[in-house]
Each structure stands twice: as structure tokens, then as C-alpha cells.
XYZ file of C-alpha atoms in Angstrom:
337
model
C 11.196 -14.201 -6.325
C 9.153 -11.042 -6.811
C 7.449 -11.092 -3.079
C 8.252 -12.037 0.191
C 6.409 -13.246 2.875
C 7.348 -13.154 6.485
C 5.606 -13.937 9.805
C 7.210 -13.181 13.162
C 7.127 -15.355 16.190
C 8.739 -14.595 19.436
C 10.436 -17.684 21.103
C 9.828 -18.772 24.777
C 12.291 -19.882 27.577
C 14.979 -18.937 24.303
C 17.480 -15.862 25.259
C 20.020 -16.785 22.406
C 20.827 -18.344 18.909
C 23.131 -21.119 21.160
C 19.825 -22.502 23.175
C 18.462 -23.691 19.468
C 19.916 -26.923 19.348
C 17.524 -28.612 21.157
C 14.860 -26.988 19.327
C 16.319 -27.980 15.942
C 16.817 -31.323 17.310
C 13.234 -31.986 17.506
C 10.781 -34.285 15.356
C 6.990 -34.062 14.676
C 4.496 -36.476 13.595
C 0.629 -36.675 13.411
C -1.715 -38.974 12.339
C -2.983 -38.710 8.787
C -5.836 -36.748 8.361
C -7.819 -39.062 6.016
C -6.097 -42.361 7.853
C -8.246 -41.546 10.585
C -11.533 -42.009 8.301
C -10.961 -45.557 7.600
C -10.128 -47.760 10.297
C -10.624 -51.312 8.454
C -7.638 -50.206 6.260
C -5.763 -48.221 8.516
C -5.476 -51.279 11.040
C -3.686 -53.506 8.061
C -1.211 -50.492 7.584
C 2.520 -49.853 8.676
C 3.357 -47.691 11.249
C 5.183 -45.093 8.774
C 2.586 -45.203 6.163
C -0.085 -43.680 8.791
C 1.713 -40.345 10.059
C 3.574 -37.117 8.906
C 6.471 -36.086 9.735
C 7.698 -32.879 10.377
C 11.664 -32.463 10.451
C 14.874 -30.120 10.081
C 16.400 -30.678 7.078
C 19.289 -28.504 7.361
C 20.016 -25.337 9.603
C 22.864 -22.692 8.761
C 25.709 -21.668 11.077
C 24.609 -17.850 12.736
C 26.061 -15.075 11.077
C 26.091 -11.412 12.212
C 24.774 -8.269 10.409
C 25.056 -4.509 11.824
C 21.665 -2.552 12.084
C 21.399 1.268 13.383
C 20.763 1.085 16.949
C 17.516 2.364 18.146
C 17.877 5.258 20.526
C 16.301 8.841 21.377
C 18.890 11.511 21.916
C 20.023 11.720 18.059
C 23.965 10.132 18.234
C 24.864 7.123 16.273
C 24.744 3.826 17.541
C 25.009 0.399 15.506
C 23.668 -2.640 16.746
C 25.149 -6.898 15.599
C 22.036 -9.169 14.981
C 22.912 -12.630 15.067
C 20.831 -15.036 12.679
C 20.940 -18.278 11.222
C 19.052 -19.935 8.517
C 17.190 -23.313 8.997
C 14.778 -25.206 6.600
C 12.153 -27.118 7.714
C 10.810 -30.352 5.902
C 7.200 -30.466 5.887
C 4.828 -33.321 4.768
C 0.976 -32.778 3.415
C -1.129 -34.837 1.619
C -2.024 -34.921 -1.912
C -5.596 -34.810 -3.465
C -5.421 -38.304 -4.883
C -4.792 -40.656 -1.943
C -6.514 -44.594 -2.892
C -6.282 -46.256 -6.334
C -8.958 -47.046 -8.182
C -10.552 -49.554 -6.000
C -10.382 -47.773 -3.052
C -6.875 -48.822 -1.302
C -4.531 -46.211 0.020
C -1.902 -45.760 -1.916
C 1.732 -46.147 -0.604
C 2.532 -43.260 1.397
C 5.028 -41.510 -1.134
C 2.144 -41.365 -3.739
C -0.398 -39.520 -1.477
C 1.915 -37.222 0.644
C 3.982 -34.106 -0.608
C 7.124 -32.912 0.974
C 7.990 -28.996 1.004
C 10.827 -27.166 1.819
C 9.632 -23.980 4.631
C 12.754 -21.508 5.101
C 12.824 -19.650 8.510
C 15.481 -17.640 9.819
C 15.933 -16.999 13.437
C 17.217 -14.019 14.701
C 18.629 -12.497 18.190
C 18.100 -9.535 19.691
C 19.224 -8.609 22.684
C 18.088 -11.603 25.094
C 15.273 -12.106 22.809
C 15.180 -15.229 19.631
C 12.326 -14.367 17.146
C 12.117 -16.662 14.554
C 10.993 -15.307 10.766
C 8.197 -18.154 8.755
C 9.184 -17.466 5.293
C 5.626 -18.100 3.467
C 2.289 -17.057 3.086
C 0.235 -20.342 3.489
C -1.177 -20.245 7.269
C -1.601 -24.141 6.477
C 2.141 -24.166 6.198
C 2.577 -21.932 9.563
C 0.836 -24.275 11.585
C 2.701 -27.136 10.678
C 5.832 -25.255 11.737
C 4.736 -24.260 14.742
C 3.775 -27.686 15.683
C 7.342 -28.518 14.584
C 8.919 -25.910 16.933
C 6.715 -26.767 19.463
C 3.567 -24.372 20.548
C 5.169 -24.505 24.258
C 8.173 -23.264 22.532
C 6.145 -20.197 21.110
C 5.660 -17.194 22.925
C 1.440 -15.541 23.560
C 1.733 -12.269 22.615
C 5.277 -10.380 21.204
C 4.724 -6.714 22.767
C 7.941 -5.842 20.582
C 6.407 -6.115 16.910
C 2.848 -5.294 17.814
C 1.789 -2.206 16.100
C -1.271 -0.105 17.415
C -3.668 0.914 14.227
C -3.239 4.469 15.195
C 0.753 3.844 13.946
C -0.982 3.654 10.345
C -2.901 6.677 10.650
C 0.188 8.367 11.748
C 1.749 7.319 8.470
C -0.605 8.710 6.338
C -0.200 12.249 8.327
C 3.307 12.342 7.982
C 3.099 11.235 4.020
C 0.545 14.133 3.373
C 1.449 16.528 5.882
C 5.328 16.528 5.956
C 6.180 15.117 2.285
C 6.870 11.388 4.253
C 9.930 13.193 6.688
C 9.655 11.192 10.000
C 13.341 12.179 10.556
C 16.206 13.490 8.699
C 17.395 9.824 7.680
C 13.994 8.098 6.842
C 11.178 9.211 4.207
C 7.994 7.480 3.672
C 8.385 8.065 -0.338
C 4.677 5.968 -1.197
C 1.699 4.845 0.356
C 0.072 2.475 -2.250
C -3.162 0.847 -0.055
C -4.565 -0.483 2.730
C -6.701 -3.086 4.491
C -9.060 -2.039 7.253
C -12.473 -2.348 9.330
C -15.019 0.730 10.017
C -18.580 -0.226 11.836
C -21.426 1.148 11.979
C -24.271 0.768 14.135
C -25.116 -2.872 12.988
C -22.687 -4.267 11.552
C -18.528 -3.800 10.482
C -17.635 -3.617 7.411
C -13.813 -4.175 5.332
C -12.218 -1.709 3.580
C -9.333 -2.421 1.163
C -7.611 -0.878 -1.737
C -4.489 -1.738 -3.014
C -4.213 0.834 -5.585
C -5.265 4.328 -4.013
C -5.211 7.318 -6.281
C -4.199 10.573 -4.722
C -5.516 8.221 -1.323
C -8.701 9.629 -2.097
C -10.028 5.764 -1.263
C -7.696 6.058 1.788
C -8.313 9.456 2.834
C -12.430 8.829 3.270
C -11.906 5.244 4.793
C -9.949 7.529 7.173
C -11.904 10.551 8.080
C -14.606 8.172 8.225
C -13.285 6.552 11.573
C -12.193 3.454 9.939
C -9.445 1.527 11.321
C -6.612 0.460 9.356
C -4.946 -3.034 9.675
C -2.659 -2.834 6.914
C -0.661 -0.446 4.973
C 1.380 -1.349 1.519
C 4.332 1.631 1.904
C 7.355 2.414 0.464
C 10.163 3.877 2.695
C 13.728 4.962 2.346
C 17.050 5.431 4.499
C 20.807 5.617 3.676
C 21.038 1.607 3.730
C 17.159 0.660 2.434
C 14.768 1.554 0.016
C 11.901 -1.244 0.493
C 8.168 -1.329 -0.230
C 5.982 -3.850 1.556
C 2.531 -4.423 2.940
C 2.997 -4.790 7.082
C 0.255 -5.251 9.456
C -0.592 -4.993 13.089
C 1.359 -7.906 14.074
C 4.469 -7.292 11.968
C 3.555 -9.812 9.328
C 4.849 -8.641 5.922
C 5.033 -8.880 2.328
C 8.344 -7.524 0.745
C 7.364 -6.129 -2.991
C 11.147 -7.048 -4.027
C 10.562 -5.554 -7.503
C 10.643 -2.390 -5.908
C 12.741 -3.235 -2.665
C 16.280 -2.666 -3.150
C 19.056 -3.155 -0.561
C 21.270 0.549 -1.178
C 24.123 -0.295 1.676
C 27.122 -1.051 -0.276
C 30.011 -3.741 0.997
C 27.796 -5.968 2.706
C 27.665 -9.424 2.422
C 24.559 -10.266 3.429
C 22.069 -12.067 0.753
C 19.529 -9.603 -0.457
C 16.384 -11.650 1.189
C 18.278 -12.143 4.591
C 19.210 -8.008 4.869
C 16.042 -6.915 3.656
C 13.876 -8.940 6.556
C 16.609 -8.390 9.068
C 16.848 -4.855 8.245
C 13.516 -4.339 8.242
C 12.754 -6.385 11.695
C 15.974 -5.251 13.241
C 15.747 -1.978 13.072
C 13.118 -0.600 10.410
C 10.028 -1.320 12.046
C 10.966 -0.738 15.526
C 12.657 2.549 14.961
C 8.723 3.824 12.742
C 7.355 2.469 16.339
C 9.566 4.807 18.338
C 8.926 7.707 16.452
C 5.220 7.218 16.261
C 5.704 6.964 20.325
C 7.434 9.957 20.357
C 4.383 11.883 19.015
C 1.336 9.098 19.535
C 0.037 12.186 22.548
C -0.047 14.690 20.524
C -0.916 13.155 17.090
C -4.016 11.648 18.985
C -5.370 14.331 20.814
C -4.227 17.393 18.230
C -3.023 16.360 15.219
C -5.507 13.468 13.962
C -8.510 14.840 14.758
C -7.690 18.105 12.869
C -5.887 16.065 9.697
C -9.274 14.048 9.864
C -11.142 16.421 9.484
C -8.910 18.142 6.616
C -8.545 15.069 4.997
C -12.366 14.589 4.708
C -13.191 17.560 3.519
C -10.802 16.578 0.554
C -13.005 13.886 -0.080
C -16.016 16.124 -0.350
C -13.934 18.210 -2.739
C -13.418 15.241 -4.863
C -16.524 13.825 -4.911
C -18.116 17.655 -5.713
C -16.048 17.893 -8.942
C -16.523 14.497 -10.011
C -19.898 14.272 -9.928
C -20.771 18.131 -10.682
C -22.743 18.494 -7.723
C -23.765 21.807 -7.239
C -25.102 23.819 -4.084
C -28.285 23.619 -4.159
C -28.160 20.313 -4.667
C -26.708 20.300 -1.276
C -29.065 23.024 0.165
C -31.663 20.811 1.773
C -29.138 18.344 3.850
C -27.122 21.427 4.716
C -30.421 22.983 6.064
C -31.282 19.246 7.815
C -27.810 19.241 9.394
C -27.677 23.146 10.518
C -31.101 22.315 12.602
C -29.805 19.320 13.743
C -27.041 21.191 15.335
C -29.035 24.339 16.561
């Protein structure tokens, strides 16, 4: 596995791992999409040829694993997560679904089956639940297997205001990545935002940023960023992996490397619940701790530095010279007077 994806999903009316039996005792199933197309046929049909079905195949007993707490006055806490593992059993159909003369086939010739892992996870009187995949197709039918009721509107927790990603990139080129004395960002590596101008908005993305020079002009531009790919390092981590406003990720696990020693705990399992249980939420407390002054001081002045880089770069690379400059300098200094 060199990649994993993760979205997060806060559960409703759910305080702890022991309220998930009823949850994992539930079914789904939904008319075939292409049944409903041909009724003729459909009416001759058996019941269990016309739907999927959604199910739990097989759900893990909770385990425990020990995160840093999150706190503000500096001492050393540690904090159990409780998780468990459960795999979900999800049926979608197949390109190829009548024979040659234009019957369905049976049901187990036009209809896939696919394993979805998920792990759940408690914190405090919270359950969040972690959809193992990138396929949105694949998310929904999950979600209709938990149950939407079952699925909280918003999660407050693990949203992440864009300003938190323009905070990164300050402390990367500003402070050498320190956002404490325990956590470096070591590598900022691209991004995915939006910037608009007086018509229309426009995305900006680059996955491979030299000296950010891509990144530093989508910045001091006023674009907004929606994703960051970043590498970042503690005592017990050092992981790289794209995360966006909503706390979806992708773990690069080429690069992603799990540095606590005697622990138990899978690879895949410590480096979500590492990240979720602690890692993200501890960058969103420290970005708290200075979102005031970083806003009102420090971003517009880094902005500014920052695009003046860019002007730099684009100067040398393209040998422009003053005076080629001398007549927009002279239309911007009357502009101004």
C-alpha cells in the first residue's frame, strides 16, 4: 500500500465504541440502478436478483492506543483512544449486465462485491468513524449503510479554517517549520486552492512546488488554499500527507514512518489514529494560539514578503530589466498619487 486514504465522519446520538452494536447490526438494500429501466423484465425477476445489499462483514474487538494529550500550559499529558476495526461489504454493478439478447444476467454476473475498511474511533464522548478509500462512489454507499440519520451535519472538531494553511507556510519559511519544541513541519510539497477575480474563480494546484515559488505567488496573490501535501515530524511520527479543510487525507506511506518504538499497533491503524487523535488537533491549537496575531500582523507582512520573492524570481528568470518596468512603475506611482 503506498497511499492512504481517509475520510472522517462524526457519529450522531453515539458517545462510545459500546453504542455500535446496533449500528453494526444494520442492513442496506436499494433497488438496482439499471433494474429500474426495464420494468417488463424486472416484473418476471426474484426479489434478490433486483437489489443491493449493503452489509458488515466482520468488525474487530476495540483496542486502545495512547496519544499526547492536547493541552496549553506545556506539562505532559497522554490520552487512551479506543478503536475498533470493521469492514463493510459493498455491492455495485458491473458494466456488462444482459447477455447477448438482451436478458439480465443472474445477479452474481452483473454485480461486484468490495471489501470498504473503516475504523471507528472514541474520543472523549465523541465516535468518529475513519472511510478508508478514495472513491466518493464508495463513501456514499457506506454512509447509506451506517445510516445518514446516524451521521452527524457538520464536525466543528476536524474542520480546518484555510487561514490554518497559510499559517503553515509562515511557520515553514519563517521559523525553519518549529511550531513547538516537539513538532517540525520538515516539507511542504503542494497545494490545491481557489483565488477570484472580478468575474470569475479560478483553481490553483501544484503538487510539486520548487522553492514554493508556485505556492508563494498563489499566496501573496490572495488565493485561498484548500489543501496542503506536508511533511511533519514529532518524537513518535514522521508522516507526509495531503489534508484538507475537512480533515480528509491522503497518507504518502512511502515517506510516512511510524518512529514510536514498543507499540503494537499496526502501522496503518497508528498512523490515522495518531494523526486524527492528536496530530491534527494539536496543528489546530497552535494555529489558535496565534490565528490574532498571524491575521492581523504577521500574514499581511509575510504576504507581502513572500510576493516580492516572486517578483525576484520572475526578474531573474526572464532578464527583465528596469526600464522594462519603467512605464507600469510610472502608471502605478500616479495611480497612487
Amino acid at each position: 500500500m503506498s497511499k492512504i486514504y481517509s475520510n472522517i465522519f462524526l457519529l450522531d446520538n453515539i458517545d462510545s465504541l459500546s453504542s455500535l452494536s446496533e449500528l453494526f447490526s444494520r442492513q442496506h438494500s436499494e433497488l438496482l440502478t439499471h433494474v429500474k429501466k426495464d420494468e417488463k423484465q424486472v416484473a418476471r425477476m426474484d426479489e434478490a436478483e433486483k437489489y443491493f445489499n449493503y452489509y458488515w462483514k466482520e468488525t474487530g474487538e476495540p483496542e486502545e492506543i495512547n496519544v499526547p494529550g492536547i493541552n496549553n500550559n506545556g506539562n505532559f499529558t497522554e490520552e487512551i483512544i479506543l478503536y475498533q476495526k470493521a469492514v463493510a461489504n459493498l455491492e455495485y454493478t458491473k458494466k456488462k449486465k444482459k447477455d447477448s439478447k438482451g436478458i439480465f444476467l443472474p445477479k452474481a454476473e452483473r454485480v461486484n462485491e468490495l471489501d470498504l475498511e473503516s475504523l471507528f474511533f472514541q474520543k472523549g464522548n465523541k465516535v468518529y468513524v475513519l472511510v478508508i478509500t478514495s472513491n466518493d462512489y464508495n463513501i456514499i454507499r457506506f454512509k447509506k449503510l451506517i445510516g445518514e440519520q446516524n451521521i452527524a451535519r457538520k464536525n466543528p472538531e476536524y474542520s480546518l479554517d484555510p487561514d490554518i494553511f497559510h499559517w503553515l507556510f509562515y511557520v515553514y519559511t519563517e521559523r525553519n517549520g518549529k511550531l513547538n519544541e516537539d513538532t517540525h513541519v520538515e516539507n511542504i510539497s503542494g497545494f490545491v486552492g481557489n483565488i477570484s477575480d472580478d468575474a470569475n474563480i479560478f483553481t490553483g494546484t501544484s503538487y510539486h512546488t520548487t522553492e514554493l515559488i508556485a505556492t508563494k505567488a498563489f499566496i501573496s496573490n490572495g488565493g485561498e488554499l484548500k489543501k496542503v501535501t506536508l511533511r511533519v515530524r514529532d518524537e513518535d511520527i514522521d508522516i507526509t500527507c495531503m489534508i484538507n479543510e475537512n480533515s480528509n487525507i491522503v497518507i504518502n506511506c512511502n515517506t510516512s514512518e511510524k518512529l514510536r518504538v514498543m507499540d503494537s499497533t499496526d502501522d496503518v491503524a497508528f498512523l490515522l489514529l495518531y494523526l486524527y487523535g492528536y496530530l491534527i488537533l494539536k496543528l489546530k491549537q497552535l494555529y489558535m494560539n496565534e490565528s490574532d496575531s498571524f491575521i492581523k500582523e504577521d500574514n499581511p507582512k509575510f504576504s507581502k514578503k513572500i510576493g516580492i520573492d516572486v517578483i525576484k524570481s520572475i526578474v531573474e528568470k526572464n532578464n527583465i530589466l528596469l526600464k522594462d518596468l519603467e512605464s507600469f512603475l510610472l502608471a502605478d506611482s500616479l495611480e497612487q498619487a
